[in-house]
Amino acid sequence: MMKKILLLACLSTLLSAGTMDLPPAESWKKLGDGTRLETEGNIWRIQPGTGRENGIWSSHALTLSRAKYRVSFRYRLGGGVLHFIVKHGDNTYSLLEKRLPATGGEWKEFQAEMTEDRPGTHGSLWFLCPRPVEVTELNFERIPSEAELIRKYAVSRITVRAAINELVEA
């Protein structure tokens, strides 16, 4: 029985997506005097302070390498514009910059893909907003290359075949 559980755990790891763990809300840095990040369940509420730039950013939260990435989240913004940025390493180079419009109080989904073409380094996510905004379901993941998918598929087929043989023999 233990072999079956271990085998299923290995299979689920092998077939899982490349989602990256993002830092907890309390570790994000604030921009602007008085900017606050409040959390309620899985909803983050960014309350901008005063200053030229207001919002939050994750300091070196991502480990990037030469690959494609997908970022997605849902947001609700009553007015103004949400400026979302994914920055490379020392924060001087942006991989992605989007100005997202107000949603009239409704939830709206944002999703984008980007390619990191520089050597491995850290990256950060930025949410800049002049007005309060709510964000939920934030996800950042590495998109496997075709070669990786082919390898993963071949290994998973071999692993599944071995698992079936193991279960049949048991």
XYZ file of N, CA, C and O in Angstrom:
680
model
N 0.832 -1.201 0.000
C 0.000 0.000 0.000
C 0.875 1.264 0.000
O 0.573 2.227 -0.693
N 1.953 1.235 0.781
C 2.839 2.391 0.861
C 3.480 2.667 -0.503
O 3.645 3.815 -0.893
N 3.835 1.597 -1.240
C 4.412 1.762 -2.578
C 3.436 2.480 -3.496
O 3.828 3.329 -4.289
N 2.151 2.130 -3.408
C 1.137 2.746 -4.266
C 1.006 4.230 -3.964
O 0.916 5.050 -4.874
N 1.003 4.584 -2.683
C 0.892 5.993 -2.290
C 2.113 6.768 -2.768
O 1.997 7.851 -3.331
N 3.301 6.194 -2.573
C 4.526 6.843 -3.013
C 4.543 6.994 -4.531
O 4.918 8.033 -5.064
N 4.094 5.990 -5.232
C 4.037 6.017 -6.684
C 3.088 7.113 -7.175
O 3.414 7.878 -8.075
N 1.920 7.220 -6.549
C 0.963 8.265 -6.926
C 1.526 9.651 -6.631
O 1.332 10.583 -7.404
N 2.245 9.798 -5.527
C 2.858 11.086 -5.193
C 3.900 11.458 -6.236
O 3.978 12.607 -6.676
N 4.707 10.487 -6.666
C 5.712 10.743 -7.700
C 5.050 11.136 -9.016
O 5.508 12.040 -9.698
N 3.980 10.453 -9.367
C 3.263 10.768 -10.608
C 2.695 12.179 -10.573
O 2.797 12.920 -11.540
N 2.100 12.556 -9.453
C 1.500 13.894 -9.385
C 2.580 14.965 -9.461
O 2.378 16.007 -10.069
N 3.749 14.712 -8.879
C 4.852 15.662 -8.973
C 5.355 15.746 -10.404
O 5.595 16.822 -10.937
N 5.488 14.616 -11.033
C 5.990 14.551 -12.395
C 5.078 15.284 -13.371
O 5.527 15.958 -14.280
N 3.781 15.188 -13.181
C 2.830 15.756 -14.117
C 2.362 17.159 -13.747
O 1.530 17.732 -14.414
N 2.878 17.723 -12.653
C 2.388 19.019 -12.184
C 2.917 20.165 -13.034
O 3.903 20.035 -13.744
N 2.250 21.318 -12.925
C 2.644 22.516 -13.676
C 3.834 23.178 -12.995
O 4.189 22.845 -11.881
N 4.413 24.184 -13.645
C 5.589 24.865 -13.117
C 5.252 26.105 -12.321
O 5.879 27.132 -12.491
N 4.259 26.049 -11.472
C 3.858 27.211 -10.690
C 4.916 27.542 -9.646
O 5.445 26.657 -9.001
N 5.205 28.827 -9.498
C 6.202 29.270 -8.524
C 5.502 29.773 -7.272
O 4.440 30.374 -7.349
N 6.130 29.543 -6.136
C 5.592 30.076 -4.892
C 5.901 31.564 -4.816
O 7.040 31.989 -5.030
N 4.885 32.352 -4.529
C 5.066 33.793 -4.377
C 5.174 34.121 -2.900
O 4.674 33.382 -2.054
N 5.830 35.220 -2.573
C 5.997 35.553 -1.158
C 4.664 35.885 -0.501
O 3.739 36.361 -1.166
N 4.560 35.634 0.807
C 3.324 35.987 1.512
C 3.112 37.503 1.504
O 4.066 38.271 1.360
N 1.870 37.899 1.644
C 1.502 39.317 1.544
C 2.340 40.214 2.467
O 2.726 41.310 2.075
N 2.637 39.737 3.674
C 3.352 40.586 4.633
C 4.807 40.864 4.231
O 5.426 41.778 4.755
N 5.355 40.120 3.275
C 6.742 40.358 2.889
C 6.880 41.303 1.684
O 7.985 41.619 1.280
N 5.762 41.748 1.104
C 5.831 42.689 -0.016
C 6.203 44.068 0.499
O 5.767 44.482 1.563
N 6.974 44.805 -0.280
C 7.387 46.157 0.101
C 6.341 47.160 -0.391
O 5.715 46.951 -1.407
N 6.184 48.245 0.391
C 5.202 49.275 0.058
C 5.888 50.488 -0.556
O 6.977 50.854 -0.159
N 5.218 51.120 -1.518
C 5.693 52.351 -2.137
C 4.719 53.466 -1.790
O 3.510 53.286 -1.907
N 5.222 54.617 -1.409
C 4.367 55.746 -1.044
C 4.115 55.771 0.449
O 3.887 54.738 1.070
N 4.171 56.958 1.040
C 3.918 57.113 2.470
C 2.498 56.688 2.801
O 1.541 57.175 2.203
N 2.368 55.764 3.724
C 1.050 55.334 4.177
C 0.410 54.230 3.362
O -0.714 53.816 3.648
N 1.082 53.724 2.328
C 0.516 52.624 1.534
C 0.363 51.401 2.430
O 1.245 51.074 3.207
N -0.795 50.738 2.311
C -1.070 49.547 3.123
C -1.496 48.401 2.211
O -2.111 48.616 1.176
N -1.176 47.188 2.661
C -1.648 45.983 1.993
C -2.450 45.205 3.024
O -1.918 44.745 4.023
N -3.747 45.122 2.786
C -4.643 44.406 3.697
C -5.064 43.106 3.029
O -5.249 43.064 1.815
N -5.198 42.054 3.814
C -5.624 40.774 3.252
C -6.891 40.299 3.949
O -7.074 40.502 5.145
N -7.750 39.710 3.153
C -8.984 39.109 3.662
C -9.192 37.824 2.865
O -9.555 37.874 1.690
N -8.883 36.693 3.479
C -8.917 35.433 2.743
C -7.843 35.468 1.679
O -6.689 35.767 1.952
N -8.206 35.195 0.447
C -7.214 35.236 -0.632
C -7.299 36.526 -1.456
O -6.793 36.598 -2.567
N -7.933 37.551 -0.906
C -8.034 38.849 -1.582
C -7.052 39.821 -0.936
O -7.032 39.978 0.283
N -6.238 40.448 -1.777
C -5.315 41.485 -1.317
C -5.914 42.835 -1.673
O -6.300 43.077 -2.807
N -5.978 43.714 -0.709
C -6.508 45.067 -0.917
C -5.353 46.049 -0.745
O -4.796 46.175 0.338
N -4.986 46.714 -1.845
C -3.897 47.684 -1.809
C -4.504 49.064 -1.604
O -5.279 49.529 -2.433
N -4.165 49.688 -0.476
C -4.635 51.036 -0.149
C -3.466 51.994 -0.370
O -2.511 51.996 0.404
N -3.494 52.761 -1.466
C -2.357 53.633 -1.763
C -2.212 54.758 -0.758
O -3.194 55.242 -0.193
N -0.977 55.148 -0.548
C -0.681 56.268 0.342
C -0.500 57.529 -0.481
O -1.129 57.708 -1.516
N 0.394 58.369 -0.001
C 0.683 59.608 -0.730
C 2.078 59.503 -1.312
O 2.945 58.834 -0.792
N 2.287 60.141 -2.397
C 3.594 60.110 -3.047
C 3.427 59.996 -4.543
O 2.326 59.815 -5.052
N 4.545 60.105 -5.245
C 4.522 60.043 -6.696
C 4.136 58.654 -7.180
O 3.372 58.498 -8.107
N 4.697 57.605 -6.579
C 4.356 56.231 -6.911
C 3.790 55.560 -5.679
O 4.361 55.664 -4.592
N 2.665 54.894 -5.851
C 2.031 54.180 -4.749
C 1.768 52.749 -5.173
O 1.393 52.498 -6.318
N 1.935 51.830 -4.251
C 1.650 50.440 -4.562
C 2.518 49.498 -3.756
O 3.025 49.858 -2.693
N 2.691 48.286 -4.290
C 3.497 47.275 -3.614
C 4.393 46.584 -4.644
O 4.119 46.603 -5.836
N 5.488 45.983 -4.155
C 6.351 45.202 -5.022
C 7.014 44.094 -4.227
O 7.205 44.204 -3.030
N 7.300 43.003 -4.943
C 7.923 41.838 -4.327
C 9.414 41.876 -4.623
O 9.823 41.786 -5.772
N 10.210 42.044 -3.617
C 11.650 42.137 -3.799
C 12.249 40.768 -4.103
O 12.230 39.880 -3.251
N 12.770 40.594 -5.300
C 13.447 39.357 -5.711
C 12.638 38.106 -5.390
O 13.176 37.107 -4.928
N 11.343 38.155 -5.653
C 10.460 37.037 -5.332
C 10.567 35.899 -6.327
O 10.245 34.768 -6.017
N 11.019 36.192 -7.527
C 11.023 35.199 -8.592
C 12.443 34.795 -8.948
O 13.346 35.616 -8.917
N 12.623 33.543 -9.289
C 13.892 33.086 -9.833
C 13.655 32.863 -11.317
O 12.876 32.001 -11.701
N 14.294 33.675 -12.133
C 14.072 33.635 -13.568
C 15.262 33.009 -14.283
O 16.398 33.154 -13.855
N 14.998 32.317 -15.352
C 16.040 31.799 -16.234
C 15.545 32.002 -17.659
O 14.428 32.446 -17.874
N 16.349 31.695 -18.609
C 15.960 31.900 -20.013
C 14.805 30.966 -20.345
O 15.018 29.811 -20.689
N 13.595 31.486 -20.228
C 12.399 30.671 -20.453
C 11.197 31.577 -20.659
O 11.284 32.789 -20.515
N 10.060 30.948 -20.976
C 8.790 31.671 -21.097
C 8.051 31.554 -19.762
O 8.130 30.534 -19.090
N 7.314 32.601 -19.420
C 6.551 32.634 -18.181
C 5.144 33.130 -18.458
O 4.900 33.859 -19.411
N 4.225 32.738 -17.577
C 2.844 33.209 -17.646
C 2.498 33.786 -16.272
O 2.777 33.188 -15.244
N 1.886 34.941 -16.293
C 1.399 35.550 -15.060
C -0.097 35.784 -15.219
O -0.570 36.102 -16.314
N -0.825 35.573 -14.148
C -2.269 35.835 -14.196
C -2.751 36.249 -12.812
O -2.165 35.884 -11.797
N -3.802 37.033 -12.809
C -4.480 37.416 -11.574
C -5.816 38.031 -11.935
O -6.078 38.341 -13.093
N -6.661 38.176 -10.940
C -7.926 38.890 -11.104
C -7.822 40.163 -10.273
O -7.203 40.162 -9.212
N -8.428 41.235 -10.770
C -8.365 42.498 -10.034
C -9.692 43.241 -10.139
O -10.495 43.006 -11.030
N -9.892 44.125 -9.169
C -11.086 44.984 -9.139
C -10.614 46.385 -8.779
O -9.984 46.592 -7.749
N -10.913 47.334 -9.679
C -10.442 48.702 -9.534
C -11.581 49.654 -9.883
O -12.080 49.635 -11.004
N -11.989 50.482 -8.920
C -13.112 51.389 -9.126
C -12.811 52.525 -10.081
O -13.666 52.957 -10.845
N -11.589 53.042 -10.073
C -11.214 54.145 -10.949
C -9.711 54.214 -11.086
O -8.966 53.582 -10.353
N -9.254 54.972 -12.056
C -7.819 55.096 -12.274
C -7.278 53.929 -13.084
O -8.015 53.219 -13.758
N -5.978 53.727 -12.998
C -5.292 52.697 -13.765
C -4.388 51.897 -12.829
O -3.713 52.469 -11.975
N -4.369 50.586 -13.002
C -3.438 49.725 -12.280
C -2.254 49.476 -13.204
O -2.417 48.989 -14.316
N -1.071 49.846 -12.759
C 0.147 49.656 -13.551
C 0.838 48.412 -13.008
O 1.337 48.418 -11.881
N 0.862 47.339 -13.810
C 1.465 46.070 -13.394
C 2.768 45.864 -14.158
O 2.810 46.022 -15.377
N 3.841 45.512 -13.424
C 5.164 45.358 -14.032
C 5.833 44.091 -13.511
O 5.745 43.784 -12.323
N 6.518 43.388 -14.408
C 7.415 42.302 -14.012
C 8.808 42.793 -14.376
O 9.084 43.087 -15.541
N 9.682 42.926 -13.361
C 11.027 43.457 -13.596
C 12.084 42.378 -13.437
O 11.941 41.455 -12.658
N 13.164 42.568 -14.166
C 14.310 41.672 -14.165
C 15.304 42.125 -13.095
O 15.542 43.318 -12.941
N 15.876 41.183 -12.382
C 17.012 41.369 -11.484
C 17.110 42.657 -10.704
O 16.489 42.825 -9.668
N 17.889 43.598 -11.209
C 18.168 44.829 -10.465
C 17.084 45.890 -10.640
O 17.269 47.043 -10.272
N 15.945 45.513 -11.203
C 14.783 46.394 -11.391
C 14.995 47.507 -12.413
O 14.264 48.486 -12.440
N 16.006 47.361 -13.283
C 16.231 48.381 -14.310
C 15.624 47.976 -15.651
O 15.500 48.802 -16.548
N 15.256 46.709 -15.789
C 14.747 46.198 -17.057
C 13.398 45.537 -16.814
O 13.272 44.674 -15.953
N 12.376 45.944 -17.565
C 11.037 45.368 -17.412
C 10.791 44.297 -18.463
O 10.964 44.533 -19.656
N 10.381 43.122 -17.998
C 9.989 42.042 -18.908
C 8.580 42.277 -19.430
O 8.242 41.883 -20.533
N 7.756 42.891 -18.592
C 6.353 43.106 -18.938
C 5.869 44.357 -18.221
O 6.157 44.542 -17.036
N 5.160 45.209 -18.933
C 4.529 46.395 -18.337
C 3.148 46.541 -18.945
O 3.024 46.612 -20.158
N 2.139 46.579 -18.092
C 0.760 46.735 -18.568
C 0.044 47.761 -17.702
O 0.133 47.727 -16.477
N -0.685 48.623 -18.365
C -1.569 49.567 -17.671
C -2.981 49.017 -17.830
O -3.493 48.945 -18.942
N -3.551 48.616 -16.712
C -4.864 47.966 -16.734
C -5.945 48.967 -16.336
O -5.821 49.651 -15.326
N -7.023 49.037 -17.114
C -8.072 50.036 -16.867
C -8.943 49.683 -15.668
O -8.983 48.535 -15.217
N -9.652 50.691 -15.192
C -10.629 50.485 -14.116
C -11.663 49.468 -14.568
O -11.944 49.330 -15.762
N -12.234 48.749 -13.610
C -13.184 47.685 -13.951
C -14.606 48.030 -13.548
O -15.494 47.191 -13.656
N -14.822 49.255 -13.056
C -16.170 49.636 -12.636
C -16.647 48.824 -11.434
O -17.846 48.615 -11.271
N -15.707 48.369 -10.634
C -16.078 47.598 -9.444
C -16.273 46.111 -9.703
O -16.502 45.342 -8.772
N -16.169 45.673 -10.955
C -16.321 44.248 -11.296
C -14.946 43.580 -11.311
O -13.936 44.230 -11.577
N -14.916 42.280 -11.061
C -13.663 41.528 -11.152
C -13.311 41.318 -12.623
O -14.161 40.978 -13.424
N -12.042 41.520 -12.953
C -11.565 41.306 -14.317
C -10.293 40.471 -14.249
O -9.472 40.648 -13.363
N -10.143 39.570 -15.219
C -8.960 38.705 -15.237
C -7.885 39.293 -16.144
O -8.177 39.819 -17.212
N -6.644 39.196 -15.693
C -5.494 39.600 -16.489
C -4.587 38.390 -16.646
O -4.341 37.659 -15.688
N -4.084 38.177 -17.870
C -3.150 37.090 -18.125
C -2.203 37.531 -19.227
O -2.624 38.152 -20.202
N -0.930 37.216 -19.059
C 0.061 37.572 -20.074
C 1.206 36.573 -20.035
O 1.440 35.925 -19.019
N 1.897 36.483 -21.155
C 3.087 35.642 -21.252
C 4.264 36.528 -21.620
O 4.097 37.550 -22.279
N 5.442 36.133 -21.169
C 6.656 36.891 -21.465
C 7.824 35.930 -21.580
O 7.753 34.813 -21.064
N 8.868 36.354 -22.237
C 10.066 35.541 -22.383
C 11.230 36.261 -21.736
O 11.488 37.431 -22.029
N 11.928 35.557 -20.868
C 13.142 36.082 -20.239
C 14.307 35.599 -21.088
O 14.517 34.399 -21.231
N 15.046 36.530 -21.689
C 16.130 36.134 -22.576
C 17.507 36.419 -21.986
O 18.511 36.278 -22.648
N 17.531 36.803 -20.729
C 18.806 37.071 -20.068
C 19.150 35.894 -19.154
O 18.291 35.119 -18.803
N 20.410 35.793 -18.744
C 20.793 34.682 -17.867
C 20.030 34.713 -16.545
O 19.501 35.743 -16.153
N 20.013 33.574 -15.871
C 19.278 33.407 -14.617
C 19.547 34.494 -13.596
O 20.671 34.923 -13.413
N 18.497 34.942 -12.980
C 18.585 35.989 -11.973
C 17.261 36.054 -11.233
O 16.373 35.249 -11.446
N 17.138 37.045 -10.403
C 15.888 37.248 -9.675
C 15.023 38.260 -10.418
O 15.506 39.022 -11.241
N 13.739 38.251 -10.090
C 12.814 39.201 -10.674
C 11.808 39.628 -9.628
O 11.732 39.051 -8.540
N 11.033 40.637 -9.948
C 10.048 41.132 -8.995
C 8.758 41.535 -9.714
O 8.762 41.851 -10.894
N 7.667 41.499 -8.962
C 6.349 41.915 -9.455
C 6.001 43.248 -8.803
O 6.244 43.437 -7.608
N 5.408 44.157 -9.568
C 5.031 45.481 -9.079
C 3.564 45.742 -9.392
O 3.100 45.506 -10.501
N 2.832 46.249 -8.402
C 1.458 46.731 -8.578
C 1.465 48.200 -8.165
O 1.566 48.506 -6.978
N 1.368 49.110 -9.130
C 1.344 50.546 -8.837
C -0.067 51.058 -9.086
O -0.659 50.794 -10.136
N -0.609 51.791 -8.122
C -2.003 52.235 -8.249
C -2.231 53.536 -7.483
O -1.828 53.673 -6.344
N -2.889 54.504 -8.122
C -3.208 55.759 -7.446
C -4.471 55.647 -6.592
O -4.739 56.495 -5.755
N -5.260 54.593 -6.814
C -6.512 54.381 -6.080
C -6.532 52.972 -5.507
O -5.816 52.096 -5.990
N -7.399 52.708 -4.526
C -7.469 51.356 -3.959
C -7.795 50.315 -5.028
O -8.592 50.556 -5.934
N -7.151 49.164 -4.920
C -7.373 48.060 -5.849
C -7.362 46.754 -5.068
O -6.692 46.642 -4.047
N -8.144 45.781 -5.531
C -8.149 44.449 -4.937
C -7.586 43.471 -5.959
O -7.892 43.564 -7.147
N -6.747 42.540 -5.487
C -6.110 41.549 -6.340
C -6.305 40.182 -5.708
O -6.217 40.038 -4.486
N -6.586 39.179 -6.533
C -6.723 37.814 -6.036
C -6.226 36.836 -7.095
O -6.043 37.210 -8.253
N -6.029 35.604 -6.689
C -5.627 34.518 -7.586
C -4.361 34.842 -8.378
O -4.261 34.561 -9.567
N -3.369 35.422 -7.713
C -2.096 35.757 -8.343
C -1.303 34.480 -8.589
O -1.107 33.671 -7.686
N -0.863 34.290 -9.830
C -0.135 33.084 -10.207
C 0.980 33.462 -11.177
O 0.766 34.222 -12.105
N 2.164 32.928 -10.940
C 3.304 33.140 -11.829
C 3.910 31.777 -12.091
O 4.233 31.057 -11.152
N 4.013 31.399 -13.370
C 4.528 30.064 -13.665
C 5.444 30.067 -14.872
O 5.309 30.896 -15.766
N 6.361 29.122 -14.864
C 7.263 28.906 -15.980
C 6.554 27.994 -16.971
O 5.962 27.000 -16.585
N 6.610 28.344 -18.251
C 5.991 27.526 -19.294
C 7.075 26.596 -19.848
O 8.093 27.080 -20.348
N 6.880 25.294 -19.753
C 7.906 24.371 -20.246
C 8.113 24.514 -21.757
O 7.179 24.794 -22.499
N 9.360 24.312 -22.188
C 9.667 24.339 -23.624
C 9.122 23.064 -24.263
O 8.755 22.111 -23.572
N 9.093 23.036 -25.584
C 8.618 21.835 -26.289
C 9.471 20.624 -25.936
O 8.952 19.532 -25.718
N 10.784 20.811 -25.870
C 11.678 19.693 -25.536
C 11.384 19.161 -24.139
O 11.369 17.947 -23.915
N 11.139 20.066 -23.193
C 10.810 19.638 -21.824
C 9.487 18.883 -21.788
O 9.351 17.890 -21.088
N 8.509 19.353 -22.559
C 7.221 18.666 -22.596
C 7.347 17.264 -23.189
O 6.747 16.316 -22.687
N 8.148 17.146 -24.235
C 8.353 15.827 -24.849
C 9.034 14.897 -23.858
O 8.623 13.750 -23.687
N 10.092 15.387 -23.182
C 10.777 14.568 -22.171
C 9.833 14.181 -21.047
O 9.799 13.035 -20.613
N 9.058 15.146 -20.574
C 8.126 14.898 -19.471
C 7.081 13.862 -19.883
O 6.749 12.966 -19.119
N 6.597 13.991 -21.107
C 5.602 13.046 -21.608
C 6.201 11.643 -21.691
O 5.588 10.670 -21.262
N 7.420 11.532 -22.231
C 8.064 10.224 -22.372
C 8.316 9.601 -20.999
O 8.023 8.424 -20.780
N 8.835 10.391 -20.060
C 9.100 9.883 -18.708
C 7.795 9.508 -18.021
O 7.703 8.467 -17.369
N 6.757 10.330 -18.187
C 5.485 10.028 -17.530
C 4.871 8.753 -18.093
O 4.288 7.961 -17.359
N 5.014 8.525 -19.422
C 4.491 7.287 -20.020
C 5.214 6.083 -19.452
O 4.598 5.078 -19.102
N 6.539 6.177 -19.321
C 7.320 5.079 -18.753
C 6.926 4.863 -17.302
O 6.722 3.731 -16.859
N 6.769 5.952 -16.543
C 6.411 5.865 -15.129
C 5.011 5.282 -14.956
O 4.787 4.444 -14.092
N 4.075 5.723 -15.786
C 2.705 5.203 -15.706
C 2.700 3.722 -16.058
O 2.060 2.913 -15.381
N 3.435 3.351 -17.104
C 3.512 1.941 -17.500
C 4.091 1.104 -16.349
O 3.589 0.029 -16.035
N 5.152 1.606 -15.707
C 5.752 0.891 -14.570
C 4.777 0.807 -13.408
O 4.675 -0.216 -12.738
N 4.006 1.876 -13.194
C 3.021 1.874 -12.102
C 1.930 0.849 -12.352
O 1.509 0.127 -11.445
N 1.487 0.776 -13.593
C 0.443 -0.201 -13.939
C 0.972 -1.616 -13.745
O 0.312 -2.470 -13.152
N 2.191 -1.864 -14.208
C 2.798 -3.184 -14.032
C 2.942 -3.527 -12.551
O 2.680 -4.658 -12.137
N 3.351 -2.546 -11.767
C 3.508 -2.742 -10.316
C 2.166 -3.108 -9.673
O 2.083 -3.999 -8.845
N 1.113 -2.393 -10.060
C -0.215 -2.646 -9.489
C -0.759 -3.994 -9.923
O -1.396 -4.707 -9.153
N -0.498 -4.378 -11.171
C -0.972 -5.673 -11.692
C -0.271 -6.822 -10.958
O -0.900 -7.823 -10.611
N 1.032 -6.640 -10.711
C 1.801 -7.678 -10.036
C 1.457 -7.777 -8.559
O 1.672 -8.827 -7.955
N 0.950 -6.717 -7.953
C 0.680 -6.702 -6.505
C -0.519 -7.539 -6.132
O -1.342 -7.956 -6.827
